Coordinates of C-alpha atoms and ligand atoms in Angstrom, one line a residue:
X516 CA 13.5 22.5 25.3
X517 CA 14.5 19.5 27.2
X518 CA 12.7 16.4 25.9
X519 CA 11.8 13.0 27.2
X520 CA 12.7 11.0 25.1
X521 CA 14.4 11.1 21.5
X522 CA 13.6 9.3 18.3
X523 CA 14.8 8.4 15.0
X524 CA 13.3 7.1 11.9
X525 CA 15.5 6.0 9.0
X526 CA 13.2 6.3 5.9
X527 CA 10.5 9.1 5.3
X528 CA 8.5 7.3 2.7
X529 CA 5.0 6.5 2.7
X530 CA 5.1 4.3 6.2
X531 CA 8.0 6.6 7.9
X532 CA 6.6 10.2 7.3
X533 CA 3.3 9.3 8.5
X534 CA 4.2 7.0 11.4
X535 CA 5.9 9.3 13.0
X536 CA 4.5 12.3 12.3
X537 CA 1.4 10.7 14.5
X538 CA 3.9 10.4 17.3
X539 CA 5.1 13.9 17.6
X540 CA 1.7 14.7 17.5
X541 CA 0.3 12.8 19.9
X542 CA 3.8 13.3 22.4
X543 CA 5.1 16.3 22.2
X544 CA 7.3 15.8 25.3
X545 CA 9.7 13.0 23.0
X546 CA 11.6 15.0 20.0
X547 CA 11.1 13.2 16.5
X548 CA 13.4 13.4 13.8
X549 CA 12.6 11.8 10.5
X550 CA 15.7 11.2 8.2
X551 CA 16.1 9.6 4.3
X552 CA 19.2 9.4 1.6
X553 CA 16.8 11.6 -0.6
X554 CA 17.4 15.6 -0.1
X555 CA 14.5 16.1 -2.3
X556 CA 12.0 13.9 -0.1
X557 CA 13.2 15.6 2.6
X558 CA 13.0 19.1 1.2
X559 CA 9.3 18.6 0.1
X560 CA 8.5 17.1 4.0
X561 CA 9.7 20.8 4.9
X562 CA 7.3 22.3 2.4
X563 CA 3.5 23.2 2.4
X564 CA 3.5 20.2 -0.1
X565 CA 3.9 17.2 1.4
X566 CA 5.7 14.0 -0.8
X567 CA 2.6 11.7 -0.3
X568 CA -1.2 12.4 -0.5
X569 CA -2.7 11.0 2.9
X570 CA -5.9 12.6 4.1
X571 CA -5.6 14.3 7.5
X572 CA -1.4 14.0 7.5
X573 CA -1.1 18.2 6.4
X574 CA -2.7 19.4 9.7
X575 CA -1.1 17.0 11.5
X576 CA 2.2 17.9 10.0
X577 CA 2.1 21.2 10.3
X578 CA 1.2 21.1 13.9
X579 CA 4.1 19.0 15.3
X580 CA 6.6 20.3 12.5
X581 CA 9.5 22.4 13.8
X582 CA 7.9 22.0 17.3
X583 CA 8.6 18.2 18.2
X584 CA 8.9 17.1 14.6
X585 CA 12.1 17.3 12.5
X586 CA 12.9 16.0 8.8
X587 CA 16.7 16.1 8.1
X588 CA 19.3 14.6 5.7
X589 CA 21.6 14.4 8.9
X590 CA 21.3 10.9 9.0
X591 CA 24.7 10.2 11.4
X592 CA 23.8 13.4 13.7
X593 CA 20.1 11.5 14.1
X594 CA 21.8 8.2 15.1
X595 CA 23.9 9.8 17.3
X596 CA 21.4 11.5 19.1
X597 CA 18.6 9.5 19.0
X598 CA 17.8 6.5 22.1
X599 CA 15.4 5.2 19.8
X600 CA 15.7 4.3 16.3
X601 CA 12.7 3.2 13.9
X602 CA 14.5 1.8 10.5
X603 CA 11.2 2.0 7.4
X604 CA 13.4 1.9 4.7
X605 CA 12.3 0.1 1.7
X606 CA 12.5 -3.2 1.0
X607 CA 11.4 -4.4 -2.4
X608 CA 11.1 -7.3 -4.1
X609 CA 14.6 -8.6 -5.5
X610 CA 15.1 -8.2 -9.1
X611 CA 18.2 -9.7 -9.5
X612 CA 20.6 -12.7 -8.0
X613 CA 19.1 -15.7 -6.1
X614 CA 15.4 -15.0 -5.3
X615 CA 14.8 -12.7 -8.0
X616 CA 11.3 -12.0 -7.9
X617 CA 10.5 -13.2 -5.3
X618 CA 12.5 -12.6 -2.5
X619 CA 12.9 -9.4 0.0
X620 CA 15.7 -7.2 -1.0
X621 CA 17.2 -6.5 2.1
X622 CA 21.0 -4.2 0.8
X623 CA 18.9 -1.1 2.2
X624 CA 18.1 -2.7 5.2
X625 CA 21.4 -4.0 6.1
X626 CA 23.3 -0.7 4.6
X627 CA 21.4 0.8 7.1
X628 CA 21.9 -1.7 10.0
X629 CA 25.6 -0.8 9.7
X630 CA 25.1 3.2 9.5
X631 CA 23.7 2.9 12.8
X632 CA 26.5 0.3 14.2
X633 CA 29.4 3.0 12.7
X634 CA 27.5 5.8 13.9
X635 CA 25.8 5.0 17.4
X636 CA 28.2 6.2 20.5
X637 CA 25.8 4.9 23.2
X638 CA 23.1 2.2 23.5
X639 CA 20.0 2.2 20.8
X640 CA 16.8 0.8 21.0
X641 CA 16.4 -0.2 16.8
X642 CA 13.0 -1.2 15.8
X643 CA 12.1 -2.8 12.3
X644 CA 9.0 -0.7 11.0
X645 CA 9.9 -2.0 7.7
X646 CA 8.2 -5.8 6.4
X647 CA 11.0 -8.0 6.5
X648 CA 11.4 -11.6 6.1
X649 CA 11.0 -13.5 9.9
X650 CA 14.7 -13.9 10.9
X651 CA 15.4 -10.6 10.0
X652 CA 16.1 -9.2 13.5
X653 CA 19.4 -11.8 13.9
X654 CA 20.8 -10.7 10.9
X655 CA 20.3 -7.1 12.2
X656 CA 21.7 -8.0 15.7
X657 CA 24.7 -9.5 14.5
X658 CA 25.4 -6.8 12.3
X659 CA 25.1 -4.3 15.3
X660 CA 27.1 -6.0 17.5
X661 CA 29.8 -6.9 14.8
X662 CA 32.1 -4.2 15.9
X663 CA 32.7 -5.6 19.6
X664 CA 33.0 -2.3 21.1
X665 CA 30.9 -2.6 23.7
X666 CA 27.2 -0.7 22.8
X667 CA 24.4 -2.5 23.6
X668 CA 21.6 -2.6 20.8
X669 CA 18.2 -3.7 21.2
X670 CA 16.2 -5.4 18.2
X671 CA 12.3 -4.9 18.5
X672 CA 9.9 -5.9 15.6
X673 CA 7.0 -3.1 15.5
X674 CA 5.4 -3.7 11.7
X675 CA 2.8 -1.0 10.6
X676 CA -0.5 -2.2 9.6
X677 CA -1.9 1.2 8.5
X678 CA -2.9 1.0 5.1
X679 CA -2.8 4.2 2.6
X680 CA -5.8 6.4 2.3
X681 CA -6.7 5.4 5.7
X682 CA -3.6 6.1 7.4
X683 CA -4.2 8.8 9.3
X684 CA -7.4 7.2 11.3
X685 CA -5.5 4.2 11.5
X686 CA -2.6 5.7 13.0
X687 CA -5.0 7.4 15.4
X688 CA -7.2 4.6 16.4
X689 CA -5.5 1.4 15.3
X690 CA -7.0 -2.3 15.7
X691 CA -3.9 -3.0 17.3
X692 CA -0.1 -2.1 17.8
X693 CA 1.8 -4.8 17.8
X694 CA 5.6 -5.2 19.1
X695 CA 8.2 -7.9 19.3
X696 CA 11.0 -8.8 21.4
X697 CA 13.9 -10.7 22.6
X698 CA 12.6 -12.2 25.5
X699 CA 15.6 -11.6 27.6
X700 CA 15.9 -8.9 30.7
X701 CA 17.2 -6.2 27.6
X702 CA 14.6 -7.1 25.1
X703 CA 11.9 -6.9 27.3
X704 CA 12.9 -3.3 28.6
X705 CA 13.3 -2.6 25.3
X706 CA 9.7 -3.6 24.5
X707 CA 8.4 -2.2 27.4
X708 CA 9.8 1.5 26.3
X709 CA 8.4 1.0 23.0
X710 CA 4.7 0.3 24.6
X711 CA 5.3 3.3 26.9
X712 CA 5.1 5.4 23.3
X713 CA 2.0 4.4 22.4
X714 CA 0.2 4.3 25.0
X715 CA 0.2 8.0 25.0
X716 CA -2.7 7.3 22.6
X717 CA -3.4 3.8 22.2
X718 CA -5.1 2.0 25.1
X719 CA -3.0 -0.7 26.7
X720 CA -5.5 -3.8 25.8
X721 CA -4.5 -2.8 22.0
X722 CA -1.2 -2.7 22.5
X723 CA -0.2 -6.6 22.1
X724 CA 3.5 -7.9 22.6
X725 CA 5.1 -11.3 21.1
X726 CA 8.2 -12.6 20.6
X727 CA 10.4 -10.9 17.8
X728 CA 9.8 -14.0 15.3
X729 CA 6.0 -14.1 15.6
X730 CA 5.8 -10.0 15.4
X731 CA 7.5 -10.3 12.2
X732 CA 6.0 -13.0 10.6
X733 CA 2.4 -12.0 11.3
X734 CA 2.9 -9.1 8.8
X735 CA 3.5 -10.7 6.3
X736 CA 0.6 -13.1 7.6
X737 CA -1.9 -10.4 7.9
X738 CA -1.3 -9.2 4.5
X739 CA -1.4 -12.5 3.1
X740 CA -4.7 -13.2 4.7
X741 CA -6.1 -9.7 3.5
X742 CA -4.5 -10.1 0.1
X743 CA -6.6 -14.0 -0.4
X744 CA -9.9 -12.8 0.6
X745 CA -9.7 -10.4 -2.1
X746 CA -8.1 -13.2 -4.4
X747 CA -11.1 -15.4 -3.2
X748 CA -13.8 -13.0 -4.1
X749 CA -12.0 -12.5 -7.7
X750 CA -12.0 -15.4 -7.8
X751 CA -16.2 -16.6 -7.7
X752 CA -16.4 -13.2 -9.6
X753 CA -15.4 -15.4 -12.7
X754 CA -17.9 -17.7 -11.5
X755 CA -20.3 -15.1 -11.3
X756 CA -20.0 -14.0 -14.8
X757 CA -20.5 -17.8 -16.1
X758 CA -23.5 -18.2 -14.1
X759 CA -25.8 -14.6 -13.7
X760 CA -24.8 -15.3 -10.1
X761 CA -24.1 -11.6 -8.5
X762 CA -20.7 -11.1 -7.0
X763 CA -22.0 -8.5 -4.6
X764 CA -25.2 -10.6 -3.7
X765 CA -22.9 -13.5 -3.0
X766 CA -19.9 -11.5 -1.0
X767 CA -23.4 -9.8 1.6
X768 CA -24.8 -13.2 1.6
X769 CA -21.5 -14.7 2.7
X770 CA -20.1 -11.6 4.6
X771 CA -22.7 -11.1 7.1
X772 CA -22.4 -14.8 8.7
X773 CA -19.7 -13.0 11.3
X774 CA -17.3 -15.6 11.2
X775 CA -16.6 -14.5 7.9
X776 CA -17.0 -10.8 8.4
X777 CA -17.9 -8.3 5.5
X778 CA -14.1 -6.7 5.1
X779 CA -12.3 -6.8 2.1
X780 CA -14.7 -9.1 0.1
X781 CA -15.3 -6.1 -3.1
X782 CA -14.8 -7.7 -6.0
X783 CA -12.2 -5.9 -7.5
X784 CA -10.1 -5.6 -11.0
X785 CA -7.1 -7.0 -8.9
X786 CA -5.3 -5.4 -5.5
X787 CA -2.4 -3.4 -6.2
X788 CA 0.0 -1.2 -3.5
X789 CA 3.3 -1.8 -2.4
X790 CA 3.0 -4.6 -0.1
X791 CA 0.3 -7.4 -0.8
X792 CA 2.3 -8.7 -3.9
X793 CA 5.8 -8.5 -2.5
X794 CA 4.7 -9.8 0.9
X795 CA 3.5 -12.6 -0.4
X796 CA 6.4 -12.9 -3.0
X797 CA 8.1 -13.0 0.0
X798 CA 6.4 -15.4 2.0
X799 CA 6.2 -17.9 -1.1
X800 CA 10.4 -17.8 -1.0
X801 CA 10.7 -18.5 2.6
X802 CA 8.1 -21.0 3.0
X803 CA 9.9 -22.9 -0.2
X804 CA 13.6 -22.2 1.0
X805 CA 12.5 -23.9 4.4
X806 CA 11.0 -27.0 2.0
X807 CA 7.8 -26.2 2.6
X808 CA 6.6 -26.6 -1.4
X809 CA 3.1 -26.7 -0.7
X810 CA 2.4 -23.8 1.7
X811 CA 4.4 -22.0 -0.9
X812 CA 1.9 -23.2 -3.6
X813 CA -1.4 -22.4 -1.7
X814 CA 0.2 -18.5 -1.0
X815 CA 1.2 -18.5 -4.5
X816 CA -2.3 -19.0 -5.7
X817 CA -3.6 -15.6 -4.4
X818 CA -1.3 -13.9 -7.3
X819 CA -2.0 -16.4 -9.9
X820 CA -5.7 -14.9 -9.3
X821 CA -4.8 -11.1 -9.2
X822 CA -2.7 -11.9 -12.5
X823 CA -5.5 -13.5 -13.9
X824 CA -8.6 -10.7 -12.7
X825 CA -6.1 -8.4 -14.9
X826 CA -6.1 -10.9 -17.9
X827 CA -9.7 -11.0 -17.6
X828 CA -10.7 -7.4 -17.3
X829 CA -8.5 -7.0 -21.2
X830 CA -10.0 -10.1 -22.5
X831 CA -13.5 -8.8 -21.6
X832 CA -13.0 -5.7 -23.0
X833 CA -11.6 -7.2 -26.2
X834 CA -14.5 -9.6 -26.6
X835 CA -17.4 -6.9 -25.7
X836 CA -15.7 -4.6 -28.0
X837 CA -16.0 -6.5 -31.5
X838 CA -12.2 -7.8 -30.6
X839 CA -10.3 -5.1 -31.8
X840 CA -9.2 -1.8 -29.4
X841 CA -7.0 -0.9 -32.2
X842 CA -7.4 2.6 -32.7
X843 CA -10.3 3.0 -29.8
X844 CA -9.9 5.7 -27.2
X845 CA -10.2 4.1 -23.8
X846 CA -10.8 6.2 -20.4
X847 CA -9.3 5.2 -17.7
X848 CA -11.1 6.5 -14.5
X849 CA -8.4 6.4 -11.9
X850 CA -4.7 5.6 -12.0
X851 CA -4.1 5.0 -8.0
X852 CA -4.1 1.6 -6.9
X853 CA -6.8 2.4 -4.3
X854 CA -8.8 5.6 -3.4
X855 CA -7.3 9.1 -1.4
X856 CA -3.9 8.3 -2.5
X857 CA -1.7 9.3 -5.1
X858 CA 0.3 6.2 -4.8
X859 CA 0.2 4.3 -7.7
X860 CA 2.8 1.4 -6.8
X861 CA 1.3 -2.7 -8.4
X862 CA -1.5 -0.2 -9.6
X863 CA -3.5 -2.7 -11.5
X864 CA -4.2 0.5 -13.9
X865 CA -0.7 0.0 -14.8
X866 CA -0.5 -3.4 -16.6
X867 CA -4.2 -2.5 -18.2
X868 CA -3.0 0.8 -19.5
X869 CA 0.3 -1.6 -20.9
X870 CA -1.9 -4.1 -22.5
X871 CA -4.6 -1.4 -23.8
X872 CA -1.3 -0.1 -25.6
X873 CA 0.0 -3.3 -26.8
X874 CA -3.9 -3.4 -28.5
X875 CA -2.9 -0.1 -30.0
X876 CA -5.8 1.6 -28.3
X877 CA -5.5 5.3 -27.6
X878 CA -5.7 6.0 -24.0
X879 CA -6.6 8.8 -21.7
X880 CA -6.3 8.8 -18.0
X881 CA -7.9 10.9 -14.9
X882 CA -7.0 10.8 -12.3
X883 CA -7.6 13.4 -8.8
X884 CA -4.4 13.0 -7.0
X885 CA -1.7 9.7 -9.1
X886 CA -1.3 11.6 -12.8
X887 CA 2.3 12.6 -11.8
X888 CA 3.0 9.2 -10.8
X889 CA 1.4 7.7 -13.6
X890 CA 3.4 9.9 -16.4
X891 CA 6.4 8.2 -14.5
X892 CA 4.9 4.5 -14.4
X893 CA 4.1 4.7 -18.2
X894 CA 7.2 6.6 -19.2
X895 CA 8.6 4.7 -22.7
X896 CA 4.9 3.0 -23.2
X897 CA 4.2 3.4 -27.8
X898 CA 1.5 5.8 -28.4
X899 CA 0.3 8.7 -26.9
X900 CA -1.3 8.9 -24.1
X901 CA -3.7 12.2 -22.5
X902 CA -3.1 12.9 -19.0
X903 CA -6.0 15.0 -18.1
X904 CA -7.6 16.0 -14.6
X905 CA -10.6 16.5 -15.5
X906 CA -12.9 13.7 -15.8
X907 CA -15.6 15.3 -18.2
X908 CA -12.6 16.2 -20.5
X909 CA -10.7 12.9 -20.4
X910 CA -13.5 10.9 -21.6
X911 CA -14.6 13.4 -24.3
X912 CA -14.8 11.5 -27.5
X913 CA -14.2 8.3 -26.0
X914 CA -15.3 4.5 -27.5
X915 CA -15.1 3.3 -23.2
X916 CA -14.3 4.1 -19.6
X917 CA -12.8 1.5 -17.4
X918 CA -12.9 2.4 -13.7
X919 CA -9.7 1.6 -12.2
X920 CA -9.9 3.1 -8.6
X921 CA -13.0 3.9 -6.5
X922 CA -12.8 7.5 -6.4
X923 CA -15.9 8.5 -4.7
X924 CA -15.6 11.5 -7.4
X925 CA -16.9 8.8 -10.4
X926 CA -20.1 7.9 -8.8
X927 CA -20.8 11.5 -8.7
X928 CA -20.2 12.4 -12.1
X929 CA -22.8 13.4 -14.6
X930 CA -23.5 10.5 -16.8
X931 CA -25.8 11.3 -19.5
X932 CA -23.6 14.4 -20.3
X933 CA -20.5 12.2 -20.9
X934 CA -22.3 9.8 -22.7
X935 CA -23.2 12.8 -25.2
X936 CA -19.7 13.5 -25.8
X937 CA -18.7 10.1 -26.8
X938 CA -18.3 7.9 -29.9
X939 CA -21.2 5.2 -29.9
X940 CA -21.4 2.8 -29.1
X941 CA -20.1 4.0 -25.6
X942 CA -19.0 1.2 -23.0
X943 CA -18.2 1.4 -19.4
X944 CA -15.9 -1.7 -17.9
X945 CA -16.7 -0.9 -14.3
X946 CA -13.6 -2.4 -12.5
X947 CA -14.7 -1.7 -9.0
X948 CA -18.5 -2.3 -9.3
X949 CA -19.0 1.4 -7.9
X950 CA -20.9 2.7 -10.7
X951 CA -25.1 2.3 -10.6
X952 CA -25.2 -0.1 -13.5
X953 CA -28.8 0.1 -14.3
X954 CA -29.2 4.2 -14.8
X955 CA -26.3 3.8 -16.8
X956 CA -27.7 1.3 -18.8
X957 CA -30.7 3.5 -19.3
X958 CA -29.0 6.3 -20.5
X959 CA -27.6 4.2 -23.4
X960 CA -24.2 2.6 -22.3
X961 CA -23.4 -0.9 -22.7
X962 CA -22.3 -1.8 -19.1
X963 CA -19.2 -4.3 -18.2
X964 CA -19.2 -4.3 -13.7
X965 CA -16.8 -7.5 -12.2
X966 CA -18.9 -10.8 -11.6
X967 CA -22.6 -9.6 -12.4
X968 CA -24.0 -9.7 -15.7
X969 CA -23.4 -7.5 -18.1
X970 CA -26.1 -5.1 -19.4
X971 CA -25.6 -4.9 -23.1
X972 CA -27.7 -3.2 -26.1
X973 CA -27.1 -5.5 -28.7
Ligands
UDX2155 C1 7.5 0.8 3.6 C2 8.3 -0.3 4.3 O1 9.6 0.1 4.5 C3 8.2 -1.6 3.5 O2 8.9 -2.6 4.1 C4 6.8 -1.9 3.5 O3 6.5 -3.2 3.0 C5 6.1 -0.9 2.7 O4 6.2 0.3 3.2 P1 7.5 2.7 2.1 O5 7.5 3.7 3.3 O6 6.2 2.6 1.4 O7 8.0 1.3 2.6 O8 8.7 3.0 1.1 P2 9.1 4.3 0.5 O9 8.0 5.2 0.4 O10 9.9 3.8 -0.7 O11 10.1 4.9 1.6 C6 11.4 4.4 1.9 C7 12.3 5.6 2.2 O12 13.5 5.1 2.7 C8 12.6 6.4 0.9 O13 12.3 7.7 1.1 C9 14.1 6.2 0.7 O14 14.8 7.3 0.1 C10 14.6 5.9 2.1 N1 15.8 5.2 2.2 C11 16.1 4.1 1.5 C12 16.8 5.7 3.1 O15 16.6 6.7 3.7 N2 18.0 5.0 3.2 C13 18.3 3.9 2.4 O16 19.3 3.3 2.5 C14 17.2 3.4 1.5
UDX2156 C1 -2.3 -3.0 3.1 C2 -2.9 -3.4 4.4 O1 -4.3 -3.3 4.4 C3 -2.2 -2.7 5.6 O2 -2.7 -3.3 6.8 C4 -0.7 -2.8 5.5 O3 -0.1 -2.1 6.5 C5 -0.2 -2.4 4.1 O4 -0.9 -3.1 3.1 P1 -2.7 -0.9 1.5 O5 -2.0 -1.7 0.5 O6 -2.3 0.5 1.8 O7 -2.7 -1.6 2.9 O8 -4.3 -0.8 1.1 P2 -5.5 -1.8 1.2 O9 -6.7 -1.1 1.7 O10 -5.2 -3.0 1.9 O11 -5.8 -2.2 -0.3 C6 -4.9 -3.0 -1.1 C7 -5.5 -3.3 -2.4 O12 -6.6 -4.2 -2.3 C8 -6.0 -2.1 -3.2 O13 -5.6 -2.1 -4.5 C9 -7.5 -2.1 -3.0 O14 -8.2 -1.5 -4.0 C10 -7.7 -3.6 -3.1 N1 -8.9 -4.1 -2.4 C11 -9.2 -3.9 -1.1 C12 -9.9 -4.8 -3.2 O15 -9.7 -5.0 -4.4 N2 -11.0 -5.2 -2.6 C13 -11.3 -5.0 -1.3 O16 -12.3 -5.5 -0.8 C14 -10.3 -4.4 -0.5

């Protein structure tokens, strides 16, 4: 079959895969090829069982796959064939060198920048899918033009704001799409291309354009801005406790004046994922490499909170629990660092599980979808620790559950048959105030939720 247009994607993880799998499924006149270092990712993108958990992506995988939709190892036989190329490789925070810790690591992004110069016989429309530091795209342009030899290479910024759990509907129906260009004759061709794409789906008024600077810095911005009002909310949550205020009273009361909106104001045990933290890492470097100490000091604030929720959550436990976990067994309800994935990336479940262990608490984790990931995260941690789907099971003979994630599973649960099976007096530390407090209290647990007082039998 002859097709309109073909693409590329360097990178099938958890922005890659999806991303394009929408596009061959909404277009099936443009051929889609999705391409990675990792034979095994690759092999399991070919198989009835997907690498990532995402609601919705199986059907729509399996309906584009092998028709318009291709994954593939051939990474130079993509470039070479492909007009357009999406790069989404990774690009985590660097752990070593100047910036470590803070800054983007970019060697995957520029190794790749090069693949496609060596590789590419004719001209390439590249887009950055991938977060990447603003300035990104002139390092990227000089790389592909390094070689003199005549191919033309556009750079377009096109960030992904879909966020895990959600990303098929947000694929599908997104609040907008948002792409960035040179603003020369090229760049604007370019652009125009990309918009062409999407609005095979997306209505035009959606589909915003900017230029290549602004497109990539209002990534990191958005997630910055998403990422504090959590941090904000934390942060009255410690408030809350102090004073028998009521985080979720408050967040309504202040969510429904619409300037403010009611998004992303749950209290919370922290955020987690792969981008809020290192985007904002990110954003603190730049803003302090350009001079700009205290706009790096106000961003940095939002983690010094999310550090701190963490801190809190243990210390509350410690202090509700006589002060010792030593030799306690602690549920953990949820492993993911947010509900419908398995994804368990800055899970704050991770550093709680470390510093239950450094208690010398016995742990036992459930989890629907992230125990495979979280045998990995908490590979080399002292002390045993259970691994067991099922809920009921997991908390059997437990001293306290701590709700990590929202699972909509935990709200459903049978309570006064778990508080049965465990050692009294049973606590629940309700880190995502999804639990109804009150029944639970009722049935004889001492109750810990985030920023509303606690209900205690003693
Ligand atoms: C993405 C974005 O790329 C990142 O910038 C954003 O902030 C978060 O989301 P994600 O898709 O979540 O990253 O990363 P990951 O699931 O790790 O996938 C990246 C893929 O790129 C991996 O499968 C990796 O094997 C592949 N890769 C990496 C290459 O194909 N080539 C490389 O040189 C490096
Ligand atoms: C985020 C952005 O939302 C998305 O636009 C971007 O493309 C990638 O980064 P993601 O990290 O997948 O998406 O999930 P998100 O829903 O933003 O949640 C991030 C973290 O914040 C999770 O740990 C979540 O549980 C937490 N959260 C979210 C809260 O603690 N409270 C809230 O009110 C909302």
């Amino acid at each position: 079959m002859n097709f309109e247009k073909t693409i590329l994607c360097i990178g099938a993880g958890y922005v890659g895969g999806p991303t394009m799998a929408m596009i061959a499924y909404k277009c099936p006149q443009y051929k889609v090829t999705v391409v990675d270092i990792n034979p095994e990712r690759i092999a399991r993108w070919n198989s009835d069982e997907l690498p990532i958990y995402e609601p919705g992506l199986d059907e729509i995988v399996k309906t584009a796959r092998g028709r318009n939709l291709f994954f593939s190892t051939e990474i130079e036989k993509g470039i070479k064939e492909s007009e357009i190329i999406f790069v989404s490789v990774n690009t985590p925070t660097k752990t070593y060198g100047t910036g470590a810790g803070m800054a983007a690591d970019l060697q995957y992004w520029e190794k790749t920048a090069r693949q496609i110069r060596e590789s590419a016989e004719s001209h390439k429309i590249v887009i950055e899918k991938s977060t990447l530091p603003v300035k990104t795209a002139l390092a990227m342009e000089r790389i592909l033009t390094s070689m003199n030899n005549g191919i033309r290479f556009d750079v377009l910024s096109n960030p992904e704001f879909s966020a895990e759990g959600t990303a098929i509907k947000d694929l599908e129906d997104p609040d907008r799409v948002l792409i960035g260009s040179r603003e020369t004759s090229s760049g604007l061709k370019a652009r125009d291309e990309l918009v062409e794409i999407y609005a095979n789906w997306v209505s035009r008024e959606r589909i915003i354009t900017s230029n290549i600077w602004s497109s990539e810095l209002s990534k990191l911005v958005s997630n910055a801005f998403l990422a504090q009002r959590i941090s904000s909310v934390n942060s009255i949550s410690a408030l809350c406790e102090k004073t028998e205020a009521n985080i979720a009273e408050v967040a309504r009361a202040v969510g429904m004046d619409c300037r403010i909106g009611d998004k992303f104001l749950n209290a919370s045990i922290g955020f987690g994922g792969s981008c809020f933290k290192k985007d904002i890492l990110n954003l603190v470097y730049i803003c302090r490499s350009l001079g700009l100490d205290e706009v790096a000091d106000y961003w940095e604030g939002v983690i010094k909170i999310n550090d701190y929720q963490k801190e809190r959550f243990i210390l509350n436990m410690l202090s509700a629990m006589f002060n010792t976990l030593a030799g306690k067994k602690i549920c953990l309800f949820g492993f993911a660092f947010k509900a419908n994935t398995g994804d368990t990336r800055e899970s704050p479940a991770i550093s709680i599980a470390g510093k239950l262990a450094e208690e010398k608490a016995i742990i036992a984790i459930t989890d629907p979808q992230a125990l495979r990931n979280a045998m990995i995260d908490l590979d080399g941690i002292d002390g045993g620790i259970e691994y067991v789907e099922d809920p009921y099971e997991a908390s059997n003979g437990c001293d306290a559950i701590a709700v990590m994630t929202e699972w909509d599973v935990y709200t459903d649960l049978d309570y006064e048959q778990i508080y049965k099976s465990m050692t009294k007096p049973a606590f629940i530390f309700d880190g995502r105030n999804i639990l109804d407090h009150e029944k639970l209290f009722e049935i004889g647990f001492n109750v810990f939720p985030i920023g509303k007082p606690p209900l205690t039998h003693f």
